[in-house]
Amino acid sequence: RVKNSLNNSIKTLARDLYAKDTHFIFELIQNAEDNTYHEVEPSLSFLLSKTDPTGTHGSEGALIIRNNEIGFSPENVEAICAVGETTKSKSQGYIGEKGIGFKSVFKVTSNPHIFSNGYSFCFPEREKETGLGYIVPIWIETLPDSLCRSKTTIILPLKPDFGYSKIEEMLHDIEPETILFLSKIKKIIIETDIGDNLTILKDDSKKPLVKILVEGNRQGNFFSALYEFLLCKSQFNKPKDIKQENREEIETREVSIAFPVKKNQKDIGKIFAYLPVRADTGLPFLINADFILPSSRE
């Protein structure tokens, strides 16, 4: 009974927590931003494939995510197997905090695979020995032939309801300003195995001017666009009369405002908590801060 209750709770969490189907993509970007990198330019790539390298039964292709972080530690494995537990601390600068973000991938997959730093395991929706799903890792002996062992690789065999075409639309809908307020990830690459590609690249070498270049190829048509912002940042002390249990150790916080340089840019009025939250403020700029959000990030 307890097993069924836990399984049903996690299933409901993964399916119903986020209003937008695309939210799992933001969670993967957020995890990459929070990762640790040694002497490399942080990079994150999504490869959409019509074939599933894991051979998961009933899958409709796969989404393959690669990130050149240092790789999983035992603590990372423990955290990803848990619900509501996290190794991330706001005082250390992490942007994630709930300990449930990765569970959002179960909306599009029934058996996510993770390969990182010698670890190779998957999370089936139900594990035979314990009867539990979503949180019990199963070791994988035979690795996919195409696996890049120098990077953390997550493979999501796609459910029929979220097949190749639907995920392709989600990936192409990632907006350029998604990486505007991230400090580590400055490049996101999106590819499909039929030749389509999209690159989002941030250049902040001339601060406060920040440029975001978007270029790619879709169905043989090349496209490119340049977005420019003036990005202003300021530190603020927390008022002494404000008490918040999720930020007890925080005394100062940075607030960022980005002003679009071109008048015809339509991406104003958005609020970010490092990643986009909502877009209807009516303000003529974008604002980012360490806002305290509910688990749904709405």
Backbone as CSV, one residue per row, in Angstrom:
resi,resn,N_x,N_y,N_z,CA_x,CA_y,CA_z,C_x,C_y,C_z
1,ARG,0.821,-1.202,0.000,0.000,0.000,0.000,0.862,1.263,0.000
2,VAL,1.914,1.240,0.825,2.813,2.392,0.880,3.554,2.557,-0.446
3,LYS,3.961,1.437,-1.025,4.638,1.492,-2.325,3.734,2.109,-3.380
4,ASN,2.486,1.640,-3.431,1.555,2.173,-4.422,1.304,3.656,-4.203
5,SER,1.195,4.039,-2.935,0.968,5.444,-2.624,2.128,6.304,-3.087
6,LEU,3.363,5.841,-2.833,4.547,6.592,-3.249,4.635,6.661,-4.768
7,ASN,4.403,5.529,-5.416,4.432,5.516,-6.880,3.417,6.486,-7.473
8,ASN,2.201,6.444,-6.950,1.154,7.312,-7.475,1.461,8.781,-7.217
9,SER,2.065,9.060,-6.061,2.411,10.445,-5.737,3.448,10.990,-6.707
10,ILE,4.484,10.204,-7.001,5.531,10.664,-7.905,5.001,10.764,-9.334
11,LYS,4.134,9.820,-9.704,3.544,9.868,-11.044,2.708,11.134,-11.215
12,THR,1.918,11.443,-10.197,1.109,12.666,-10.256,1.998,13.902,-10.281
13,LEU,3.062,13.886,-9.487,4.005,14.998,-9.453,4.591,15.240,-10.844
14,ALA,5.055,14.178,-11.476,5.692,14.304,-12.788,4.709,14.742,-13.862
15,ARG,3.465,14.281,-13.756,2.491,14.527,-14.823,1.785,15.869,-14.676
16,ASP,1.491,16.257,-13.439,0.594,17.388,-13.218,1.239,18.611,-12.586
17,LEU,2.498,18.514,-12.131,3.079,19.638,-11.403,3.219,20.876,-12.276
18,TYR,3.680,20.684,-13.494,3.970,21.813,-14.361,2.889,21.963,-15.421
19,ALA,2.384,23.173,-15.559,1.309,23.432,-16.507,1.788,23.264,-17.950
20,LYS,3.045,23.599,-18.198,3.572,23.538,-19.554,4.334,22.228,-19.772
21,ASP,4.058,21.576,-20.899,4.764,20.340,-21.221,6.265,20.573,-21.366
22,THR,6.641,21.782,-21.773,8.056,22.084,-22.043,8.872,22.298,-20.783
23,HIS,8.255,22.246,-19.617,8.992,22.622,-18.412,10.177,21.698,-18.139
24,PHE,10.089,20.438,-18.547,11.204,19.527,-18.289,12.479,20.016,-18.974
25,ILE,12.334,20.738,-20.093,13.508,21.273,-20.782,14.178,22.336,-19.919
26,PHE,13.377,23.208,-19.295,13.932,24.216,-18.395,14.638,23.561,-17.214
27,GLU,14.078,22.475,-16.709,14.723,21.794,-15.585,16.087,21.226,-15.988
28,LEU,16.191,20.711,-17.199,17.474,20.186,-17.674,18.483,21.311,-17.866
29,ILE,18.028,22.463,-18.357,18.908,23.623,-18.485,19.348,24.102,-17.105
30,GLN,18.416,24.134,-16.166,18.735,24.565,-14.802,19.765,23.650,-14.157
31,ASN,19.617,22.342,-14.345,20.586,21.402,-13.788,21.968,21.635,-14.376
32,ALA,22.025,21.899,-15.684,23.311,22.156,-16.332,23.952,23.426,-15.788
33,GLU,23.140,24.456,-15.541,23.655,25.701,-14.974,24.230,25.479,-13.580
34,ASP,23.638,24.582,-12.807,24.082,24.328,-11.437,25.262,23.365,-11.359
35,ASN,25.609,22.724,-12.466,26.713,21.760,-12.452,28.063,22.449,-12.309
36,THR,29.090,21.641,-12.027,30.451,22.138,-11.846,31.279,21.809,-13.083
37,TYR,32.108,22.774,-13.500,32.915,22.616,-14.709,34.375,22.906,-14.385
38,HIS,35.273,22.117,-14.964,36.697,22.311,-14.764,37.381,22.666,-16.083
39,GLU,37.827,23.891,-16.207,38.667,24.339,-17.328,38.028,24.087,-18.694
40,VAL,36.724,24.134,-18.767,36.044,24.019,-20.057,34.954,25.079,-20.119
41,GLU,34.605,25.455,-21.324,33.473,26.346,-21.524,32.199,25.510,-21.402
42,PRO,31.357,25.792,-20.403,30.154,24.976,-20.218,29.309,24.912,-21.488
43,SER,28.860,23.720,-21.817,28.028,23.555,-23.011,26.911,22.571,-22.718
44,LEU,25.822,22.778,-23.416,24.658,21.907,-23.267,24.074,21.673,-24.648
45,SER,23.818,20.424,-24.974,23.259,20.118,-26.289,22.102,19.138,-26.166
46,PHE,21.138,19.314,-27.078,19.995,18.411,-27.191,20.030,17.799,-28.580
47,LEU,19.978,16.482,-28.652,19.909,15.770,-29.929,18.632,14.952,-29.953
48,LEU,17.780,15.240,-30.915,16.528,14.509,-31.066,16.706,13.432,-32.126
49,SER,16.460,12.195,-31.733,16.719,11.064,-32.628,15.454,10.253,-32.854
50,LYS,15.258,9.803,-34.095,14.108,8.959,-34.409,14.312,7.521,-33.953
51,THR,15.547,7.192,-33.585,15.829,5.873,-33.030,16.251,6.023,-31.574
52,ASP,15.974,5.018,-30.787,16.282,5.052,-29.358,17.501,4.191,-29.070
53,PRO,18.638,4.792,-28.718,19.847,3.994,-28.482,19.756,3.082,-27.267
54,THR,18.764,3.290,-26.395,18.638,2.425,-25.213,17.809,1.180,-25.514
55,GLY,17.084,1.177,-26.634,16.254,0.027,-26.977,15.056,-0.161,-26.060
56,THR,14.611,0.907,-25.412,13.453,0.806,-24.522,12.204,0.420,-25.314
57,HIS,11.468,-0.563,-24.810,10.291,-1.075,-25.516,9.225,0.013,-25.654
58,GLY,8.697,0.184,-26.860,7.593,1.092,-27.106,7.967,2.553,-27.260
59,SER,9.256,2.869,-27.254,9.656,4.273,-27.365,9.478,4.791,-28.785
60,GLU,9.230,6.100,-28.887,9.066,6.764,-30.185,10.258,7.681,-30.422
61,GLY,11.450,7.109,-30.502,12.665,7.891,-30.624,13.198,8.277,-29.256
62,ALA,14.142,9.209,-29.235,14.774,9.588,-27.973,15.300,11.009,-28.035
63,LEU,15.330,11.647,-26.879,15.985,12.938,-26.726,17.262,12.702,-25.929
64,ILE,18.395,13.119,-26.516,19.704,12.876,-25.901,20.287,14.216,-25.466
65,ILE,20.579,14.340,-24.190,21.105,15.586,-23.621,22.547,15.354,-23.189
66,ARG,23.439,16.228,-23.643,24.855,16.104,-23.298,25.344,17.386,-22.632
67,ASN,26.164,17.206,-21.585,26.665,18.341,-20.811,28.091,18.018,-20.353
68,ASN,29.017,18.958,-20.568,30.428,18.688,-20.281,30.824,19.059,-18.852
69,GLU,29.964,18.758,-17.904,30.273,18.990,-16.491,31.277,17.950,-15.998
70,ILE,31.698,18.057,-14.715,32.694,17.123,-14.180,32.103,15.741,-13.941
71,GLY,30.787,15.640,-13.852,30.162,14.333,-13.702,29.552,14.111,-12.328
72,PHE,28.741,13.063,-12.241,28.006,12.755,-11.019,28.942,12.341,-9.882
73,SER,28.587,12.755,-8.687,29.211,12.274,-7.452,28.222,11.349,-6.762
74,PRO,28.644,10.584,-5.756,27.678,9.765,-5.010,26.532,10.591,-4.436
75,GLU,26.828,11.817,-3.998,25.783,12.685,-3.446,24.759,13.059,-4.518
76,ASN,25.224,13.276,-5.743,24.302,13.592,-6.841,23.363,12.418,-7.122
77,VAL,23.914,11.202,-7.064,23.088,10.016,-7.307,22.023,9.889,-6.223
78,GLU,22.441,10.072,-4.974,21.479,10.014,-3.862,20.362,11.035,-4.057
79,ALA,20.730,12.250,-4.461,19.741,13.324,-4.593,18.752,13.053,-5.718
80,ILE,19.232,12.525,-6.840,18.349,12.315,-7.984,17.427,11.117,-7.760
81,CYS,17.810,10.239,-6.822,16.955,9.102,-6.481,15.885,9.470,-5.457
82,ALA,16.036,10.641,-4.843,15.123,11.054,-3.784,14.039,11.973,-4.332
83,VAL,13.109,12.328,-3.477,12.061,13.289,-3.811,12.098,14.394,-2.769
84,GLY,12.304,15.621,-3.220,12.305,16.741,-2.285,13.605,16.934,-1.538
85,GLU,14.638,16.187,-1.890,15.953,16.389,-1.299,16.884,16.934,-2.373
86,THR,17.820,17.778,-1.970,18.718,18.388,-2.943,20.072,18.649,-2.311
87,THR,21.113,18.639,-3.134,22.453,18.996,-2.669,22.731,20.468,-2.890
88,LYS,21.729,21.198,-3.390,21.941,22.586,-3.792,21.602,23.552,-2.664
89,SER,22.461,24.548,-2.467,22.234,25.574,-1.456,22.178,26.933,-2.128
90,LYS,21.181,27.733,-1.760,21.065,29.070,-2.332,22.246,29.947,-1.956
91,SER,22.808,29.733,-0.770,23.946,30.548,-0.347,25.184,30.253,-1.173
92,GLN,25.211,29.097,-1.837,26.337,28.734,-2.700,26.110,29.144,-4.149
93,GLY,24.963,29.771,-4.429,24.722,30.301,-5.758,23.948,29.413,-6.704
94,TYR,23.432,28.301,-6.217,22.655,27.424,-7.091,21.302,28.045,-7.389
95,ILE,20.759,27.759,-8.577,19.452,28.315,-8.925,18.336,27.312,-8.680
96,GLY,18.636,26.029,-8.618,17.632,25.028,-8.272,17.554,24.863,-6.767
97,GLU,16.405,24.338,-6.284,16.302,24.193,-4.840,15.273,23.172,-4.388
98,LYS,14.359,22.741,-5.239,13.238,21.933,-4.776,13.582,20.450,-4.626
99,GLY,14.539,19.945,-5.401,14.850,18.526,-5.338,13.850,17.653,-6.073
100,ILE,13.025,18.245,-6.937,12.022,17.470,-7.674,12.088,17.718,-9.173
101,GLY,12.967,18.625,-9.600,12.979,19.051,-10.997,13.165,17.926,-11.988
102,PHE,14.076,16.984,-11.696,14.349,15.925,-12.667,13.129,15.042,-12.890
103,LYS,12.257,14.952,-11.896,11.066,14.095,-12.038,10.171,14.578,-13.173
104,SER,10.348,15.820,-13.607,9.517,16.345,-14.693,9.758,15.600,-16.006
105,VAL,10.896,14.918,-16.155,11.166,14.201,-17.414,10.207,13.032,-17.595
106,PHE,9.604,12.550,-16.494,8.700,11.410,-16.611,7.419,11.766,-17.357
107,LYS,7.226,13.036,-17.623,6.084,13.423,-18.454,6.287,12.953,-19.891
108,VAL,7.536,12.868,-20.336,7.806,12.512,-21.731,8.491,11.160,-21.882
109,THR,8.947,10.571,-20.779,9.655,9.296,-20.859,9.219,8.384,-19.728
110,SER,9.310,7.091,-19.957,9.000,6.120,-18.902,10.248,5.448,-18.362
111,ASN,11.415,5.822,-18.915,12.639,5.122,-18.509,13.877,5.968,-18.809
112,PRO,14.076,7.079,-18.100,15.254,7.913,-18.367,16.551,7.193,-18.018
113,HIS,17.557,7.384,-18.871,18.873,6.784,-18.679,19.893,7.889,-18.377
114,ILE,20.811,7.605,-17.453,21.845,8.569,-17.091,23.210,7.887,-17.162
115,PHE,24.149,8.553,-17.826,25.516,8.058,-17.936,26.448,9.204,-17.539
116,SER,27.192,9.036,-16.440,28.009,10.145,-15.959,29.094,9.661,-15.015
117,ASN,30.341,9.985,-15.349,31.466,9.758,-14.441,31.558,8.302,-13.984
118,GLY,31.284,7.362,-14.903,31.346,5.936,-14.562,30.024,5.353,-14.128
119,TYR,29.062,6.184,-13.776,27.726,5.703,-13.436,26.934,5.448,-14.711
120,SER,26.159,4.384,-14.719,25.257,4.110,-15.839,24.019,3.418,-15.278
121,PHE,22.903,4.156,-15.248,21.702,3.592,-14.651,20.469,4.237,-15.279
122,CYS,19.322,3.601,-15.045,18.051,4.129,-15.532,17.020,4.075,-14.416
123,PHE,15.910,4.759,-14.633,14.815,4.801,-13.669,13.536,4.301,-14.345
124,PRO,13.215,3.022,-14.243,11.955,2.548,-14.828,10.756,3.035,-14.012
125,GLU,9.590,3.045,-14.641,8.377,3.448,-13.937,7.978,2.444,-12.860
126,ARG,8.454,1.231,-12.974,8.271,0.258,-11.893,9.454,-0.701,-11.894
127,GLU,10.105,-0.793,-10.749,11.260,-1.683,-10.609,10.792,-3.001,-10.005
128,LYS,11.183,-4.133,-10.593,10.614,-5.428,-10.254,10.858,-5.834,-8.805
129,GLU,12.067,-5.678,-8.310,12.407,-6.218,-6.993,11.710,-5.487,-5.852
130,THR,11.629,-4.163,-5.951,11.041,-3.375,-4.871,9.585,-3.023,-5.127
131,GLY,9.163,-3.067,-6.383,7.821,-2.627,-6.727,7.695,-1.123,-6.820
132,LEU,8.812,-0.420,-6.617,8.813,1.039,-6.681,9.268,1.509,-8.051
133,GLY,8.817,2.690,-8.428,9.251,3.279,-9.683,9.754,4.683,-9.496
134,TYR,10.366,5.217,-10.526,10.785,6.616,-10.604,12.009,6.968,-9.753
135,ILE,12.264,6.244,-8.682,13.346,6.637,-7.764,14.349,5.519,-7.501
136,VAL,14.107,4.311,-8.041,15.029,3.196,-7.817,15.894,3.009,-9.061
137,PRO,17.204,3.250,-8.966,18.064,3.144,-10.148,18.404,1.692,-10.481
138,ILE,18.399,1.378,-11.756,18.787,0.063,-12.252,20.097,0.201,-13.025
139,TRP,21.103,-0.545,-12.631,22.412,-0.450,-13.284,22.342,-0.967,-14.708
140,ILE,23.042,-0.295,-15.609,23.082,-0.673,-17.019,24.475,-1.203,-17.353
141,GLU,24.529,-2.440,-17.771,25.819,-3.066,-18.083,26.307,-2.714,-19.486
142,THR,25.404,-2.771,-20.456,25.777,-2.546,-21.854,25.453,-1.108,-22.241
143,LEU,26.480,-0.344,-22.570,26.295,1.062,-22.895,25.976,1.237,-24.385
144,PRO,25.193,2.253,-24.722,24.912,2.529,-26.146,26.190,2.803,-26.923
145,ASP,26.227,2.353,-28.164,27.422,2.513,-28.996,27.784,3.979,-29.206
146,SER,26.793,4.838,-29.312,27.042,6.247,-29.628,27.351,7.102,-28.402
147,LEU,27.498,6.481,-27.247,27.658,7.242,-26.010,28.993,7.979,-25.974
148,CYS,28.950,9.274,-25.640,30.163,10.073,-25.435,30.515,10.013,-23.954
149,ARG,31.536,9.254,-23.604,31.827,8.978,-22.195,32.465,10.153,-21.472
150,SER,32.929,11.144,-22.207,33.568,12.295,-21.564,32.555,13.309,-21.063
151,LYS,31.269,13.106,-21.373,30.235,14.046,-20.960,29.147,13.316,-20.181
152,THR,28.458,14.079,-19.344,27.245,13.551,-18.734,26.175,13.478,-19.811
153,THR,25.607,12.299,-19.997,24.603,12.090,-21.032,23.316,11.563,-20.415
154,ILE,22.229,12.220,-20.714,20.906,11.764,-20.300,20.142,11.398,-21.564
155,ILE,19.603,10.197,-21.597,18.818,9.746,-22.746,17.383,9.530,-22.282
156,LEU,16.463,10.189,-22.949,15.043,10.066,-22.631,14.336,9.336,-23.765
157,PRO,14.110,8.019,-23.628,13.276,7.330,-24.625,11.870,7.914,-24.568
158,LEU,11.334,8.331,-25.703,10.104,9.118,-25.716,8.853,8.247,-25.710
159,LYS,7.888,8.666,-24.874,6.583,8.018,-24.859,5.859,8.304,-26.175
160,PRO,4.933,7.427,-26.566,4.164,7.678,-27.799,3.430,9.015,-27.790
161,ASP,2.950,9.452,-26.620,2.235,10.735,-26.542,3.156,11.931,-26.768
162,PHE,4.459,11.716,-26.581,5.438,12.784,-26.772,6.513,12.270,-27.734
163,GLY,6.099,12.039,-28.942,7.010,11.502,-29.936,7.909,12.555,-30.555
164,TYR,8.579,12.158,-31.605,9.595,12.982,-32.264,9.074,14.368,-32.638
165,SER,7.940,14.414,-33.312,7.431,15.700,-33.822,7.092,16.667,-32.702
166,LYS,6.486,16.160,-31.635,6.079,17.035,-30.546,7.281,17.600,-29.802
167,ILE,8.273,16.763,-29.556,9.486,17.233,-28.878,10.245,18.202,-29.774
168,GLU,10.227,17.974,-31.079,10.886,18.881,-32.016,10.285,20.280,-31.914
169,GLU,8.979,20.359,-31.836,8.318,21.662,-31.685,8.720,22.335,-30.381
170,MET,8.793,21.564,-29.305,9.178,22.125,-28.007,10.587,22.704,-28.050
171,LEU,11.503,21.982,-28.668,12.897,22.438,-28.712,13.028,23.711,-29.532
172,HIS,12.313,23.791,-30.639,12.407,24.985,-31.482,11.700,26.176,-30.857
173,ASP,10.890,25.925,-29.832,10.196,27.014,-29.148,11.020,27.608,-27.997
174,ILE,12.213,27.068,-27.742,13.071,27.643,-26.701,13.447,29.065,-27.120
175,GLU,13.129,30.028,-26.282,13.333,31.421,-26.657,14.773,31.855,-26.390
176,PRO,15.296,32.780,-27.206,16.702,33.195,-27.091,17.075,33.695,-25.695
177,GLU,16.167,34.461,-25.071,16.504,35.065,-23.779,16.521,34.059,-22.639
178,THR,16.263,32.781,-22.927,16.325,31.750,-21.890,17.674,31.756,-21.176
179,ILE,18.760,32.028,-21.896,20.091,31.989,-21.285,20.584,33.368,-20.859
180,LEU,19.733,34.388,-20.968,20.172,35.760,-20.719,20.728,35.947,-19.318
181,PHE,20.085,35.364,-18.311,20.479,35.599,-16.930,21.265,34.442,-16.319
182,LEU,21.689,33.491,-17.140,22.525,32.400,-16.650,23.978,32.838,-16.644
183,SER,24.741,32.372,-15.663,26.135,32.804,-15.539,27.128,31.815,-16.140
184,LYS,26.751,30.532,-16.232,27.669,29.514,-16.751,27.337,29.122,-18.185
185,ILE,26.108,28.711,-18.410,25.713,28.243,-19.738,25.522,29.425,-20.672
186,LYS,26.374,29.502,-21.688,26.281,30.579,-22.673,26.001,30.053,-24.079
187,LYS,25.833,28.750,-24.169,25.600,28.169,-25.493,24.720,26.936,-25.357
188,ILE,23.640,26.916,-26.116,22.756,25.757,-26.185,22.645,25.342,-27.638
189,ILE,22.883,24.064,-27.883,22.820,23.524,-29.235,21.680,22.523,-29.306
190,ILE,20.859,22.654,-30.334,19.734,21.747,-30.551,19.879,21.147,-31.948
191,GLU,19.848,19.824,-32.032,20.024,19.147,-33.317,18.992,18.031,-33.457
192,THR,18.689,17.703,-34.683,17.889,16.514,-34.971,18.677,15.624,-35.911
193,ASP,18.310,14.353,-35.945,19.061,13.430,-36.802,18.661,13.525,-38.272
194,ILE,17.777,14.494,-38.601,17.458,14.713,-40.023,18.123,15.992,-40.543
195,GLY,19.015,16.582,-39.725,19.814,17.701,-40.199,19.401,19.072,-39.722
196,ASP,18.251,19.200,-39.074,17.861,20.502,-38.530,18.725,20.833,-37.317
197,ASN,18.984,22.109,-37.119,19.789,22.502,-35.965,19.464,23.929,-35.558
198,LEU,19.758,24.236,-34.303,19.541,25.558,-33.749,20.601,25.806,-32.688
199,THR,21.251,26.978,-32.751,22.252,27.348,-31.757,21.880,28.686,-31.143
200,ILE,21.869,28.728,-29.811,21.645,29.966,-29.068,22.950,30.294,-28.347
201,LEU,23.529,31.437,-28.670,24.858,31.795,-28.166,24.821,33.173,-27.514
202,LYS,25.311,33.258,-26.291,25.337,34.538,-25.570,26.758,35.094,-25.540
203,ASP,26.884,36.372,-25.896,28.170,37.070,-25.853,28.033,38.244,-24.882
204,ASP,28.667,38.121,-23.712,28.623,39.204,-22.723,30.005,39.811,-22.492
205,SER,30.853,39.736,-23.535,32.226,40.240,-23.423,32.287,41.764,-23.381
206,LYS,31.197,42.422,-23.754,31.175,43.890,-23.755,30.099,44.411,-22.801
207,LYS,30.072,43.850,-21.607,29.093,44.272,-20.600,29.136,45.783,-20.419
208,PRO,27.960,46.401,-20.207,26.642,45.805,-19.963,25.886,45.371,-21.218
209,LEU,26.496,45.541,-22.404,25.842,45.088,-23.625,25.958,43.558,-23.722
210,VAL,24.827,42.906,-23.850,24.793,41.455,-23.995,24.110,41.128,-25.315
211,LYS,24.789,40.327,-26.129,24.245,39.928,-27.422,23.872,38.445,-27.383
212,ILE,22.732,38.134,-27.956,22.318,36.737,-28.098,22.102,36.458,-29.576
213,LEU,22.912,35.566,-30.099,22.839,35.195,-31.514,22.103,33.868,-31.642
214,VAL,21.129,33.865,-32.506,20.375,32.643,-32.790,20.534,32.329,-34.271
215,GLU,20.990,31.135,-34.557,21.119,30.740,-35.953,20.887,29.249,-36.079
216,GLY,20.472,28.854,-37.262,20.214,27.437,-37.459,19.693,27.126,-38.836
217,ASN,19.249,25.904,-38.982,18.750,25.404,-40.250,17.526,24.538,-39.974
218,ARG,16.436,24.852,-40.634,15.240,24.042,-40.456,14.661,23.717,-41.818
219,GLN,14.603,22.419,-42.090,14.089,21.916,-43.373,14.771,22.589,-44.557
220,GLY,16.094,22.761,-44.417,16.884,23.325,-45.503,16.914,24.833,-45.568
221,ASN,16.197,25.507,-44.688,16.163,26.969,-44.681,17.024,27.508,-43.543
222,PHE,18.059,28.267,-43.897,18.952,28.849,-42.897,18.330,30.125,-42.334
223,PHE,18.504,30.356,-41.043,17.986,31.574,-40.422,18.959,32.040,-39.346
224,SER,18.947,33.340,-39.087,19.776,33.892,-38.015,19.105,35.168,-37.504
225,ALA,19.362,35.474,-36.236,18.805,36.681,-35.620,19.737,37.113,-34.490
226,LEU,19.776,38.416,-34.267,20.608,38.969,-33.201,19.724,39.771,-32.250
227,TYR,19.839,39.460,-30.970,19.103,40.177,-29.932,20.120,40.860,-29.017
228,GLU,19.868,42.129,-28.706,20.810,42.881,-27.876,20.085,43.472,-26.661
229,PHE,20.769,43.422,-25.525,20.205,43.936,-24.281,21.266,44.738,-23.534
230,LEU,20.817,45.741,-22.809,21.660,46.383,-21.806,21.288,45.764,-20.469
231,LEU,22.235,45.059,-19.880,21.970,44.291,-18.670,22.574,45.000,-17.465
232,CYS,21.725,45.427,-16.548,22.153,46.167,-15.359,21.923,45.306,-14.123
233,LYS,22.909,45.281,-13.233,22.816,44.469,-12.022,23.105,45.322,-10.798
234,SER,22.466,44.969,-9.683,22.731,45.669,-8.437,22.485,44.738,-7.260
235,GLN,23.304,44.891,-6.213,23.150,44.098,-4.993,22.278,44.841,-3.990
236,PHE,21.412,44.092,-3.324,20.532,44.670,-2.316,20.639,43.874,-1.022
237,ASN,20.644,44.592,0.094,20.637,43.940,1.396,19.211,43.550,1.763
238,LYS,19.069,42.402,2.363,17.747,41.967,2.811,17.317,42.803,4.019
239,PRO,16.151,43.403,3.982,15.664,44.156,5.146,15.604,43.258,6.379
240,LYS,16.005,43.801,7.523,16.111,42.996,8.742,14.763,42.488,9.236
241,ASP,13.669,43.143,8.845,12.358,42.708,9.320,11.737,41.629,8.437
242,ILE,12.448,41.207,7.405,11.929,40.168,6.519,12.539,38.825,6.901
243,LYS,11.680,37.867,7.207,12.107,36.520,7.558,11.479,35.538,6.575
244,GLN,12.302,34.697,5.985,11.793,33.695,5.047,12.603,32.421,5.239
245,GLU,11.938,31.333,5.604,12.662,30.124,5.971,13.495,29.561,4.824
246,ASN,13.079,29.813,3.576,13.850,29.298,2.437,15.093,30.126,2.138
247,ARG,15.246,31.272,2.821,16.400,32.129,2.562,17.016,32.638,3.879
248,GLU,16.967,31.835,4.910,17.447,32.284,6.209,18.918,32.678,6.187
249,GLU,19.701,31.991,5.368,21.141,32.250,5.343,21.525,33.360,4.374
250,ILE,20.557,33.929,3.685,20.839,34.938,2.665,20.713,36.343,3.252
251,GLU,21.751,37.149,3.066,21.716,38.535,3.539,21.684,39.539,2.392
252,THR,22.253,39.177,1.253,22.237,40.061,0.085,21.785,39.266,-1.135
253,ARG,21.177,39.980,-2.056,20.752,39.342,-3.296,20.911,40.311,-4.458
254,GLU,21.213,39.737,-5.619,21.391,40.528,-6.834,20.092,40.560,-7.635
255,VAL,19.760,41.744,-8.125,18.623,41.912,-9.025,19.153,42.415,-10.359
256,SER,18.669,41.839,-11.441,19.128,42.213,-12.784,17.952,42.710,-13.613
257,ILE,18.207,43.735,-14.408,17.216,44.247,-15.348,17.861,44.343,-16.728
258,ALA,17.163,43.843,-17.732,17.682,43.865,-19.100,16.764,44.694,-19.978
259,PHE,17.341,45.705,-20.608,16.593,46.587,-21.512,16.890,46.195,-22.956
260,PRO,15.877,45.821,-23.736,16.116,45.530,-25.147,16.644,46.769,-25.873
261,VAL,17.676,46.584,-26.684,18.280,47.701,-27.411,17.415,48.095,-28.603
262,LYS,16.870,47.095,-29.285,16.058,47.373,-30.473,14.601,47.532,-30.074
263,LYS,13.965,48.538,-30.615,12.587,48.842,-30.250,11.606,47.759,-30.683
264,ASN,11.962,47.013,-31.715,11.003,46.035,-32.222,11.139,44.667,-31.563
265,GLN,12.019,44.531,-30.586,12.127,43.261,-29.881,10.865,43.045,-29.044
266,LYS,10.294,41.856,-29.158,9.010,41.582,-28.516,9.146,40.794,-27.210
267,ASP,10.355,40.771,-26.662,10.579,39.928,-25.491,10.640,40.726,-24.195
268,ILE,9.961,41.849,-24.137,9.942,42.644,-22.917,8.825,42.131,-21.999
269,GLY,8.828,42.635,-20.762,7.749,42.313,-19.843,7.846,40.961,-19.180
270,LYS,8.999,40.307,-19.243,9.124,38.972,-18.679,9.810,39.001,-17.313
271,ILE,9.370,38.110,-16.448,10.010,37.914,-15.154,10.796,36.616,-15.198
272,PHE,12.006,36.667,-14.653,12.865,35.488,-14.575,13.223,35.208,-13.119
273,ALA,13.248,33.939,-12.782,13.946,33.499,-11.577,15.103,32.662,-12.119
274,TYR,16.035,33.359,-12.781,17.162,32.821,-13.546,16.684,32.248,-14.888
275,LEU,15.581,31.524,-14.877,14.935,31.059,-16.096,13.544,31.682,-16.168
276,PRO,12.912,31.717,-17.341,11.629,32.416,-17.487,10.544,31.885,-16.550
277,VAL,9.770,32.793,-16.000,8.650,32.436,-15.128,7.330,32.840,-15.751
278,ARG,7.196,34.124,-16.106,5.976,34.588,-16.769,6.301,35.795,-17.635
279,ALA,5.339,36.221,-18.466,5.674,37.214,-19.498,4.653,38.321,-19.623
280,ASP,3.938,38.637,-18.558,2.846,39.583,-18.713,2.900,40.734,-17.716
281,THR,4.087,41.208,-17.384,4.187,42.271,-16.385,3.775,43.631,-16.945
282,GLY,3.910,43.824,-18.251,3.653,45.127,-18.838,4.823,46.082,-18.706
283,LEU,5.891,45.656,-18.072,7.068,46.513,-17.908,7.889,46.516,-19.200
284,PRO,8.560,47.624,-19.514,9.336,47.707,-20.762,10.746,47.125,-20.633
285,PHE,10.910,46.129,-19.796,12.212,45.491,-19.627,11.997,44.092,-19.053
286,LEU,13.076,43.319,-18.973,13.041,41.995,-18.348,13.685,42.111,-16.980
287,ILE,13.145,41.437,-15.987,13.694,41.514,-14.639,13.990,40.110,-14.121
288,ASN,15.128,39.981,-13.448,15.558,38.693,-12.910,15.987,38.861,-11.461
289,ALA,15.515,37.954,-10.610,15.948,37.949,-9.216,15.703,36.568,-8.642
290,ASP,16.185,36.350,-7.444,16.015,35.062,-6.774,14.636,35.019,-6.118
291,PHE,13.621,35.109,-6.949,12.255,35.042,-6.450,11.963,33.662,-5.848
292,ILE,11.170,33.637,-4.791,10.766,32.386,-4.196,9.509,31.912,-4.915
293,LEU,9.597,30.753,-5.547,8.508,30.242,-6.371,7.909,28.987,-5.755
294,PRO,6.657,28.700,-6.071,6.121,27.375,-5.729,6.789,26.320,-6.596
295,SER,6.552,25.073,-6.284,7.226,24.001,-7.013,6.925,24.033,-8.503
296,SER,5.754,24.538,-8.871,5.379,24.591,-10.286,6.090,25.692,-11.054
297,ARG,6.833,26.580,-10.354,7.542,27.710,-10.942,6.581,28.698,-11.600
298,GLU,5.341,28.726,-11.206,4.386,29.661,-11.806,4.217,30.882,-10.922
